[in-house]
mmCIF file of C-alpha atoms in Angstrom:
data_model
loop_
_atom_site.group_PDB
_atom_site.id
_atom_site.type_symbol
_atom_site.label_atom_id
_atom_site.label_comp_id
_atom_site.label_asym_id
_atom_site.label_seq_id
_atom_site.Cartn_x
_atom_site.Cartn_y
_atom_site.Cartn_z
ATOM 1 C CA MET A 1 -0.244 -0.038 0.187
ATOM 2 C CA GLU A 2 2.683 1.996 1.073
ATOM 3 C CA VAL A 3 4.450 1.640 -2.291
ATOM 4 C CA THR A 4 0.913 2.719 -4.011
ATOM 5 C CA ASP A 5 0.978 5.526 -2.757
ATOM 6 C CA VAL A 6 4.738 6.553 -2.936
ATOM 7 C CA LEU A 7 4.169 5.923 -7.038
ATOM 8 C CA HIS A 8 1.293 7.474 -6.990
ATOM 9 C CA ARG A 9 2.654 10.678 -5.502
ATOM 10 C CA LEU A 10 5.669 10.704 -8.038
ATOM 11 C CA GLU A 11 3.500 10.480 -10.933
ATOM 12 C CA THR A 12 1.860 13.574 -9.693
ATOM 13 C CA ARG A 13 4.911 15.572 -8.750
ATOM 14 C CA ALA A 14 6.323 14.367 -12.618
ATOM 15 C CA SER A 15 2.959 15.577 -14.411
ATOM 16 C CA LYS A 16 3.191 18.751 -12.586
ATOM 17 C CA ALA A 17 7.051 18.849 -13.458
ATOM 18 C CA SER A 18 6.202 18.281 -16.992
ATOM 19 C CA GLU A 19 3.464 21.132 -16.758
ATOM 20 C CA ILE A 20 5.725 23.403 -15.403
ATOM 21 C CA ILE A 21 8.838 22.614 -17.853
ATOM 22 C CA GLU A 22 6.655 23.405 -20.403
ATOM 23 C CA LEU A 23 5.267 26.832 -18.661
ATOM 24 C CA LEU A 24 8.735 28.017 -18.622
ATOM 25 C CA ASP A 25 9.540 26.624 -22.246
ATOM 26 C CA GLN A 26 6.568 29.244 -23.411
ATOM 27 C CA GLN A 27 7.892 31.725 -21.094
ATOM 28 C CA ILE A 28 11.532 31.618 -22.632
ATOM 29 C CA ARG A 29 10.431 31.912 -26.163
ATOM 30 C CA GLU A 30 7.728 34.970 -25.187
ATOM 31 C CA ALA A 31 10.393 36.435 -23.787
ATOM 32 C CA LYS A 32 13.049 35.640 -26.549
ATOM 33 C CA LYS A 33 10.059 37.298 -28.806
ATOM 34 C CA ALA A 34 9.711 40.171 -26.780
ATOM 35 C CA ALA A 35 13.800 40.428 -26.442
ATOM 36 C CA ILE A 36 13.791 40.660 -30.347
ATOM 37 C CA ALA A 37 10.836 42.975 -31.105
ATOM 38 C CA GLN A 38 12.128 45.336 -27.908
ATOM 39 C CA ASN A 39 15.979 44.983 -30.083
ATOM 40 C CA THR A 40 14.139 45.847 -33.533
ATOM 41 C CA LEU A 41 12.031 48.551 -32.227
ATOM 42 C CA SER A 42 15.245 50.282 -30.368
ATOM 43 C CA GLU A 43 16.848 50.220 -33.338
ATOM 44 C CA GLU A 44 14.069 51.457 -35.731
ATOM 45 C CA ILE A 45 13.982 54.128 -33.151
ATOM 46 C CA ARG A 46 17.758 55.146 -33.724
ATOM 47 C CA LEU A 47 17.181 54.979 -37.165
ATOM 48 C CA ARG A 48 14.560 56.790 -37.140
ATOM 49 C CA GLU A 49 16.047 60.005 -34.797
ATOM 50 C CA GLU A 50 19.361 59.289 -37.294
ATOM 51 C CA ASN A 51 16.549 60.210 -40.109
ATOM 52 C CA ALA A 52 15.355 63.356 -38.308
ATOM 53 C CA LEU A 53 18.339 64.580 -37.707
ATOM 54 C CA LEU A 54 19.677 64.603 -41.622
ATOM 55 C CA ARG A 55 16.228 66.075 -42.512
ATOM 56 C CA ALA A 56 17.011 68.761 -40.054
ATOM 57 C CA GLU A 57 20.377 69.351 -41.739
ATOM 58 C CA ILE A 58 18.939 69.549 -45.195
ATOM 59 C CA GLU A 59 16.791 72.430 -43.894
ATOM 60 C CA VAL A 60 19.366 74.346 -42.410
ATOM 61 C CA TRP A 61 21.647 73.737 -45.897
ATOM 62 C CA LYS A 62 18.114 75.020 -47.735
ATOM 63 C CA GLN A 63 17.923 78.185 -45.449
ATOM 64 C CA ARG A 64 21.540 78.981 -46.285
ATOM 65 C CA LEU A 65 21.218 78.246 -49.562
ATOM 66 C CA ILE A 66 17.858 80.769 -49.872
ATOM 67 C CA LYS A 67 19.978 83.164 -47.832
ATOM 68 C CA ALA A 68 22.574 83.128 -50.345
ATOM 69 C CA GLU A 69 20.530 83.508 -53.213
ATOM 70 C CA CYS A 70 18.909 85.940 -51.819
ATOM 71 C CA LYS A 71 21.922 88.004 -51.211
ATOM 72 C CA ASN A 72 23.012 87.621 -54.451
ATOM 73 C CA GLY A 73 19.990 88.578 -55.740
ATOM 74 C CA VAL A 74 18.618 85.028 -57.382
ATOM 75 C CA LYS A 75 15.181 84.909 -57.774
ATOM 76 C CA GLN A 76 13.484 82.528 -55.652
ATOM 77 C CA TYR A 77 10.216 81.586 -58.051
ATOM 78 C CA HIS A 78 8.891 79.352 -55.167
ATOM 79 C CA ASN A 79 9.178 82.354 -53.069
ATOM 80 C CA PHE A 80 10.982 80.534 -50.304
ATOM 81 C CA CYS A 81 12.420 83.582 -48.525
ATOM 82 C CA MET A 82 8.631 84.595 -47.917
ATOM 83 C CA ARG A 83 6.906 81.345 -46.583
ATOM 84 C CA THR A 84 6.995 83.077 -43.157
ATOM 85 C CA ASN A 85 7.377 86.073 -41.120
ATOM 86 C CA GLU A 86 9.866 84.167 -39.476
ATOM 87 C CA PRO A 87 13.048 86.302 -40.445
ATOM 88 C CA LYS A 88 15.473 83.407 -41.952
ATOM 89 C CA HIS A 89 18.555 84.002 -39.624
ATOM 90 C CA THR A 90 15.997 83.319 -36.993
ATOM 91 C CA LYS A 91 14.681 79.946 -38.795
ATOM 92 C CA VAL A 92 17.938 79.099 -39.257
ATOM 93 C CA SER A 93 19.076 78.871 -35.674
ATOM 94 C CA HIS A 94 15.546 77.320 -34.791
ATOM 95 C CA MET A 95 16.646 73.968 -37.108
ATOM 96 C CA SER A 96 20.353 74.047 -35.359
ATOM 97 C CA GLN A 97 18.687 73.929 -31.902
ATOM 98 C CA GLN A 98 16.786 71.260 -33.184
ATOM 99 C CA ILE A 99 19.530 68.978 -34.381
ATOM 100 C CA PHE A 100 21.331 69.372 -31.573
ATOM 101 C CA GLU A 101 17.900 68.255 -29.608
ATOM 102 C CA LYS A 102 17.796 65.597 -32.189
ATOM 103 C CA GLN A 103 21.518 64.721 -31.014
ATOM 104 C CA GLY A 104 20.771 64.265 -27.504
ATOM 105 C CA LYS A 105 17.909 62.098 -28.107
ATOM 106 C CA LEU A 106 20.068 59.827 -30.536
ATOM 107 C CA LYS A 107 22.544 59.369 -27.323
ATOM 108 C CA GLU A 108 19.752 58.518 -25.104
ATOM 109 C CA SER A 109 18.401 55.909 -27.702
ATOM 110 C CA LYS A 110 22.186 54.569 -28.443
ATOM 111 C CA LYS A 111 22.087 54.020 -24.466
ATOM 112 C CA ALA A 112 18.778 52.527 -24.328
ATOM 113 C CA ASN A 113 19.749 49.733 -27.143
ATOM 114 C CA GLU A 114 22.899 48.824 -24.760
ATOM 115 C CA LYS A 115 20.911 48.335 -21.764
ATOM 116 C CA HIS A 116 19.023 46.133 -23.740
ATOM 117 C CA ASP A 117 21.898 44.087 -25.111
ATOM 118 C CA ALA A 118 22.543 43.671 -21.842
ATOM 119 C CA ASP A 119 19.344 42.451 -20.653
ATOM 120 C CA ASN A 120 19.365 39.853 -24.101
ATOM 121 C CA LYS A 121 22.467 38.270 -22.759
ATOM 122 C CA SER A 122 21.125 38.076 -19.183
ATOM 123 C CA THR A 123 18.178 36.159 -20.730
ATOM 124 C CA LYS A 124 20.752 34.097 -23.314
ATOM 125 C CA SER A 125 22.154 33.004 -20.187
ATOM 126 C CA GLY A 126 19.120 31.348 -18.674
ATOM 127 C CA PRO A 127 18.655 27.337 -17.408
ATOM 128 C CA SER A 128 21.076 24.989 -19.403
ATOM 129 C CA ASP A 129 18.170 22.698 -20.261
ATOM 130 C CA GLU A 130 15.577 24.721 -21.886
ATOM 131 C CA ARG A 131 13.774 23.341 -25.103
ATOM 132 C CA GLN A 132 14.880 24.335 -28.537
ATOM 133 C CA VAL A 133 12.700 27.486 -29.437
ATOM 134 C CA ASP A 134 10.749 26.992 -32.433
ATOM 135 C CA ASN A 135 13.733 28.797 -34.953
ATOM 136 C CA LYS A 136 11.952 29.117 -37.855
ATOM 137 C CA SER A 137 9.432 31.854 -36.459
ATOM 138 C CA ILE A 138 12.038 34.003 -34.554
ATOM 139 C CA LYS A 139 14.417 33.951 -37.923
ATOM 140 C CA SER A 140 11.302 34.863 -40.134
ATOM 141 C CA ASP A 141 10.964 37.489 -37.673
ATOM 142 C CA SER A 142 14.148 38.881 -37.916
ATOM 143 C CA LYS A 143 14.538 38.748 -41.790
ATOM 144 C CA SER A 144 11.630 41.014 -41.360
ATOM 145 C CA ILE A 145 13.277 43.240 -39.141
ATOM 146 C CA LYS A 146 16.399 43.433 -41.112
ATOM 147 C CA SER A 147 14.249 44.312 -44.091
ATOM 148 C CA ASP A 148 12.689 47.289 -42.365
ATOM 149 C CA ASN A 149 15.966 48.436 -41.348
ATOM 150 C CA LYS A 150 17.677 48.122 -44.272
ATOM 151 C CA SER A 151 14.205 49.949 -46.090
ATOM 152 C CA ILE A 152 15.154 52.737 -43.392
ATOM 153 C CA LYS A 153 18.660 53.423 -43.519
ATOM 154 C CA SER A 154 18.062 53.418 -48.126
ATOM 155 C CA ASP A 155 16.066 56.307 -46.904
ATOM 156 C CA ASN A 156 18.964 57.482 -44.641
ATOM 157 C CA LYS A 157 21.150 57.522 -47.676
ATOM 158 C CA SER A 158 18.388 59.229 -50.053
ATOM 159 C CA ILE A 159 18.425 62.002 -47.740
ATOM 160 C CA LYS A 160 22.054 62.196 -47.601
ATOM 161 C CA SER A 161 22.731 62.537 -51.380
ATOM 162 C CA ASP A 162 20.109 65.096 -51.082
ATOM 163 C CA ASN A 163 22.333 66.850 -48.646
ATOM 164 C CA LYS A 164 25.156 66.622 -50.823
ATOM 165 C CA SER A 165 23.132 67.584 -53.789
ATOM 166 C CA ILE A 166 22.038 70.965 -51.779
ATOM 167 C CA LYS A 167 25.566 71.525 -50.743
ATOM 168 C CA SER A 168 26.817 71.480 -54.079
ATOM 169 C CA ASP A 169 24.168 73.694 -55.332
ATOM 170 C CA TYR A 170 25.105 76.357 -52.999
ATOM 171 C CA LYS A 171 28.884 76.458 -53.852
ATOM 172 C CA SER A 172 27.708 76.583 -57.541
ATOM 173 C CA THR A 173 25.577 79.601 -56.261
ATOM 174 C CA LYS A 174 28.828 81.005 -54.394
ATOM 175 C CA SER A 175 30.972 80.670 -57.341
ATOM 176 C CA GLY A 176 28.519 82.389 -59.538
ATOM 177 C CA PRO A 177 27.129 81.178 -63.158
ATOM 178 C CA SER A 178 28.884 78.264 -65.106
ATOM 179 C CA ASP A 179 30.674 79.505 -68.472
ATOM 180 C CA GLU A 180 29.592 76.466 -70.328
ATOM 181 C CA ARG A 181 26.694 77.665 -71.876
ATOM 182 C CA GLN A 182 26.491 78.045 -75.649
ATOM 183 C CA ALA A 183 28.445 80.019 -77.237
ATOM 184 C CA ASP A 184 26.098 82.636 -78.842
ATOM 185 C CA VAL A 185 25.201 86.497 -79.370
ATOM 186 C CA SER A 186 23.835 86.791 -75.939
ATOM 187 C CA ARG A 187 27.008 85.816 -73.603
ATOM 188 C CA LEU A 188 28.428 89.306 -75.766
ATOM 189 C CA ASP A 189 27.647 92.472 -73.434
ATOM 190 C CA PHE A 190 27.276 94.961 -76.087
ATOM 191 C CA ARG A 191 26.143 98.645 -75.080
ATOM 192 C CA VAL A 192 26.068 102.255 -76.463
ATOM 193 C CA GLY A 193 28.743 104.169 -74.606
ATOM 194 C CA LYS A 194 29.210 108.081 -75.984
ATOM 195 C CA ILE A 195 33.183 109.095 -76.995
ATOM 196 C CA ILE A 196 33.895 111.728 -74.627
ATOM 197 C CA SER A 197 37.264 112.357 -76.030
ATOM 198 C CA ALA A 198 39.824 111.232 -78.557
ATOM 199 C CA LYS A 199 43.748 111.664 -79.076
ATOM 200 C CA LYS A 200 46.456 109.930 -80.862
ATOM 201 C CA HIS A 201 48.362 107.173 -78.817
ATOM 202 C CA PRO A 202 51.483 108.432 -77.479
ATOM 203 C CA ASP A 203 53.185 105.206 -78.375
ATOM 204 C CA ALA A 204 51.114 104.030 -81.404
ATOM 205 C CA ASP A 205 50.401 105.749 -84.525
ATOM 206 C CA SER A 206 47.809 103.874 -85.481
ATOM 207 C CA LEU A 207 45.569 103.973 -82.485
ATOM 208 C CA TYR A 208 43.659 106.300 -81.028
ATOM 209 C CA VAL A 209 42.822 106.526 -77.173
ATOM 210 C CA GLU A 210 39.309 107.373 -76.273
ATOM 211 C CA GLU A 211 37.820 107.991 -72.948
ATOM 212 C CA VAL A 212 33.722 107.029 -73.136
ATOM 213 C CA ASP A 213 31.258 107.318 -70.957
ATOM 214 C CA LEU A 214 28.799 103.883 -70.777
ATOM 215 C CA GLY A 215 26.591 105.739 -68.119
ATOM 216 C CA GLU A 216 28.565 103.539 -65.096
ATOM 217 C CA GLY A 217 29.493 106.886 -63.421
ATOM 218 C CA LYS A 218 33.053 106.840 -64.583
ATOM 219 C CA MET A 219 35.029 106.844 -67.741
ATOM 220 C CA ARG A 220 36.620 103.632 -69.542
ATOM 221 C CA THR A 221 39.877 103.881 -71.444
ATOM 222 C CA VAL A 222 39.522 102.365 -74.918
ATOM 223 C CA VAL A 223 42.272 101.757 -77.152
ATOM 224 C CA SER A 224 41.012 101.720 -80.958
ATOM 225 C CA GLY A 225 43.061 100.798 -84.086
ATOM 226 C CA LEU A 226 41.162 103.639 -86.504
ATOM 227 C CA VAL A 227 43.371 105.872 -86.969
ATOM 228 C CA ARG A 228 43.332 105.025 -90.608
ATOM 229 C CA PHE A 229 39.536 104.678 -91.645
ATOM 230 C CA VAL A 230 38.203 107.566 -88.970
ATOM 231 C CA PRO A 231 39.370 111.431 -88.635
ATOM 232 C CA LEU A 232 39.921 112.379 -84.999
ATOM 233 C CA GLU A 233 37.357 114.993 -85.235
ATOM 234 C CA ALA A 234 34.916 112.356 -85.984
ATOM 235 C CA MET A 235 35.863 110.580 -82.959
ATOM 236 C CA GLN A 236 35.401 113.458 -80.541
ATOM 237 C CA ASN A 237 31.475 113.355 -78.768
ATOM 238 C CA ARG A 238 30.240 110.485 -80.919
ATOM 239 C CA ALA A 239 27.373 107.458 -79.223
ATOM 240 C CA VAL A 240 29.436 104.002 -80.782
ATOM 241 C CA VAL A 241 28.169 100.338 -79.748
ATOM 242 C CA LEU A 242 30.927 98.882 -77.977
ATOM 243 C CA LEU A 243 31.816 95.315 -76.686
ATOM 244 C CA CYS A 244 32.366 95.748 -73.258
ATOM 245 C CA ASN A 245 32.838 92.335 -71.286
ATOM 246 C CA LEU A 246 36.412 91.594 -72.675
ATOM 247 C CA LYS A 247 39.184 91.312 -70.533
ATOM 248 C CA PRO A 248 40.615 94.607 -70.245
ATOM 249 C CA ALA A 249 44.156 94.205 -72.130
ATOM 250 C CA LYS A 250 47.117 96.650 -72.378
ATOM 251 C CA MET A 251 47.729 97.864 -75.738
ATOM 252 C CA ARG A 252 50.966 99.562 -76.163
ATOM 253 C CA GLY A 253 51.121 100.467 -72.330
ATOM 254 C CA VAL A 254 47.437 101.532 -72.301
ATOM 255 C CA LEU A 255 45.001 99.571 -70.702
ATOM 256 C CA SER A 256 42.019 99.469 -72.848
ATOM 257 C CA GLU A 257 38.223 98.516 -70.948
ATOM 258 C CA ALA A 258 36.222 98.100 -74.093
ATOM 259 C CA MET A 259 36.328 97.684 -77.995
ATOM 260 C CA VAL A 260 34.727 99.813 -80.153
ATOM 261 C CA MET A 261 32.597 97.899 -82.851
ATOM 262 C CA CYS A 262 32.491 98.463 -86.750
ATOM 263 C CA ALA A 263 31.442 97.102 -89.779
ATOM 264 C CA SER A 264 34.683 96.478 -91.508
ATOM 265 C CA THR A 265 36.599 95.235 -94.981
ATOM 266 C CA SER A 266 39.956 95.289 -95.884
ATOM 267 C CA GLU A 267 39.757 98.924 -97.337
ATOM 268 C CA LYS A 268 36.703 100.385 -95.520
ATOM 269 C CA VAL A 269 35.989 100.582 -91.295
ATOM 270 C CA GLU A 270 32.783 102.447 -90.520
ATOM 271 C CA ILE A 271 31.997 102.721 -86.614
ATOM 272 C CA LEU A 272 28.484 100.981 -86.131
ATOM 273 C CA ILE A 273 25.336 103.831 -85.461
ATOM 274 C CA PRO A 274 23.459 103.558 -82.629
ATOM 275 C CA PRO A 275 19.620 104.366 -82.668
ATOM 276 C CA SER A 276 19.218 108.372 -81.940
ATOM 277 C CA ALA A 277 17.539 108.305 -79.171
ATOM 278 C CA ALA A 278 19.915 105.485 -77.079
ATOM 279 C CA VAL A 279 22.003 106.937 -73.963
ATOM 280 C CA PRO A 280 25.219 106.012 -72.824
ATOM 281 C CA GLY A 281 24.346 102.026 -71.027
ATOM 282 C CA ASP A 282 21.633 101.352 -73.297
ATOM 283 C CA ARG A 283 22.214 97.446 -73.931
ATOM 284 C CA VAL A 284 22.234 96.337 -77.669
ATOM 285 C CA ILE A 285 20.550 92.534 -77.955
ATOM 286 C CA CYS A 286 19.409 90.022 -80.317
ATOM 287 C CA GLU A 287 15.544 88.868 -79.368
ATOM 288 C CA GLU A 288 15.939 86.003 -80.708
ATOM 289 C CA PHE A 289 18.746 84.941 -78.512
ATOM 290 C CA LEU A 290 18.176 86.122 -75.375
ATOM 291 C CA GLY A 291 20.150 85.929 -72.178
ATOM 292 C CA ASP A 292 22.797 87.496 -69.764
ATOM 293 C CA PRO A 293 26.010 88.346 -70.996
ATOM 294 C CA ASP A 294 29.520 87.223 -69.229
ATOM 295 C CA LYS A 295 30.295 88.704 -66.516
ATOM 296 C CA GLU A 296 33.891 88.674 -68.131
ATOM 297 C CA LEU A 297 34.737 86.528 -71.368
ATOM 298 C CA ASN A 298 37.138 83.856 -70.552
ATOM 299 C CA PRO A 299 39.919 83.924 -73.288
ATOM 300 C CA LYS A 300 40.499 80.425 -72.922
ATOM 301 C CA LYS A 301 37.488 79.759 -74.090
ATOM 302 C CA LYS A 302 37.393 82.067 -77.449
ATOM 303 C CA ILE A 303 33.552 83.138 -77.114
ATOM 304 C CA PHE A 304 33.910 85.996 -79.045
ATOM 305 C CA GLU A 305 35.922 84.495 -81.543
ATOM 306 C CA GLN A 306 32.822 81.970 -82.079
ATOM 307 C CA VAL A 307 30.634 84.285 -82.283
ATOM 308 C CA ALA A 308 32.061 86.805 -84.478
ATOM 309 C CA PRO A 309 31.671 85.149 -87.950
ATOM 310 C CA ASP A 310 27.944 85.461 -87.459
ATOM 311 C CA LEU A 311 27.705 89.247 -86.851
ATOM 312 C CA LYS A 312 27.510 91.028 -90.166
ATOM 313 C CA THR A 313 25.608 93.841 -91.359
ATOM 314 C CA ASP A 314 22.552 93.443 -94.110
ATOM 315 C CA GLU A 315 21.120 94.331 -97.274
ATOM 316 C CA GLU A 316 20.004 97.661 -95.366
ATOM 317 C CA LYS A 317 23.475 98.222 -93.461
ATOM 318 C CA ARG A 318 21.584 96.405 -90.241
ATOM 319 C CA ALA A 319 23.767 95.039 -87.787
ATOM 320 C CA THR A 320 22.515 91.542 -87.390
ATOM 321 C CA TYR A 321 23.705 87.958 -86.019
ATOM 322 C CA LYS A 322 22.553 84.817 -87.681
ATOM 323 C CA GLY A 323 20.412 86.586 -90.009
ATOM 324 C CA LYS A 324 18.883 88.354 -86.737
ATOM 325 C CA LEU A 325 18.491 92.008 -85.879
ATOM 326 C CA LEU A 326 20.291 93.828 -82.950
ATOM 327 C CA VAL A 327 18.425 96.206 -81.905
ATOM 328 C CA ILE A 328 17.791 98.424 -78.576
ATOM 329 C CA PRO A 329 14.597 97.636 -77.405
ATOM 330 C CA GLY A 330 12.034 100.167 -78.297
ATOM 331 C CA LYS A 331 14.664 102.602 -79.304
ATOM 332 C CA GLY A 332 15.509 100.683 -82.575
ATOM 333 C CA ASN A 333 18.245 99.142 -84.935
ATOM 334 C CA ILE A 334 22.292 99.189 -85.194
ATOM 335 C CA VAL A 335 23.525 100.612 -88.312
ATOM 336 C CA ALA A 336 26.828 100.812 -90.463
ATOM 337 C CA GLU A 337 26.946 104.094 -92.262
ATOM 338 C CA SER A 338 27.403 102.377 -95.832
ATOM 339 C CA LEU A 339 28.622 98.959 -95.970
ATOM 340 C CA ILE A 340 26.828 96.189 -96.321
ATOM 341 C CA ASN A 341 26.749 92.230 -96.261
ATOM 342 C CA VAL A 342 30.347 93.096 -94.623
ATOM 343 C CA GLN A 343 31.874 91.719 -91.320
ATOM 344 C CA ILE A 344 31.304 93.471 -87.727
ATOM 345 C CA LYS A 345 34.407 93.022 -85.601
#
């Protein structure tokens, strides 16, 4: 009888032990899943914090770019400068403050991750007799989590790329417009000027030295090889068309800051005549080739040399580029005195 009772008690205890072991297995599985989920959540939070930080940095660079463009007179077609009544410099400083705050949060997130890693290690060092967990399910969850992390990292890379692009645009804005535009007449700065005085070059019999008013508030000195073709008295107090963005160059010791444009053959040269209503500083353009002229033509690019062959007078003595008229808008055409179908230079 006693043996039977002992066996019964042992069976009961074995049954309870099995239940306890099964319960422990279940708790271990749930604990591991929770640890993985928590670790993934922490990683996601960290990546999102980095994402937000990068976006804030981009916004800072955008504001700097806008500020630089506004300072340089670049039009803001989307009106970025007027999105709020808040001053731009205040907005930038707010963005900087947000970056510092996000950096602090990111550090806190990293500390939390380290703590979770320590907890995970503690969980892994549990009883040695625990049963095998459903590895396939956990691996599947891990793959899904890694996929999400890759997606977040991909977004971060995209943001960094945008940031680099903004920095590049900012540098481009600071360095000024590129000279890689197509070489056409729009890149030449033709303007009306008035010769206030002209005299013979002291060291060259074939050259005149003129003082020219271009409406800039100061005179420009221009050296012209017109002695053979235009009398000195005809050079005084007359309106002319000048190419104003050539690089200044010395001609027999005198710095020339522009070039008087003429209709020219090997035997005859005539100074181009602007409309009577023109005033110093009026720009001469070709309406079929519009654009801002270069600040200064790069001699190495030979822009003028590429454009010059298409500068000619037509059958009516009018100055043209590729057959299209050179004009002062609202005032009239540029003409030669008598030469037709000849080169302008």
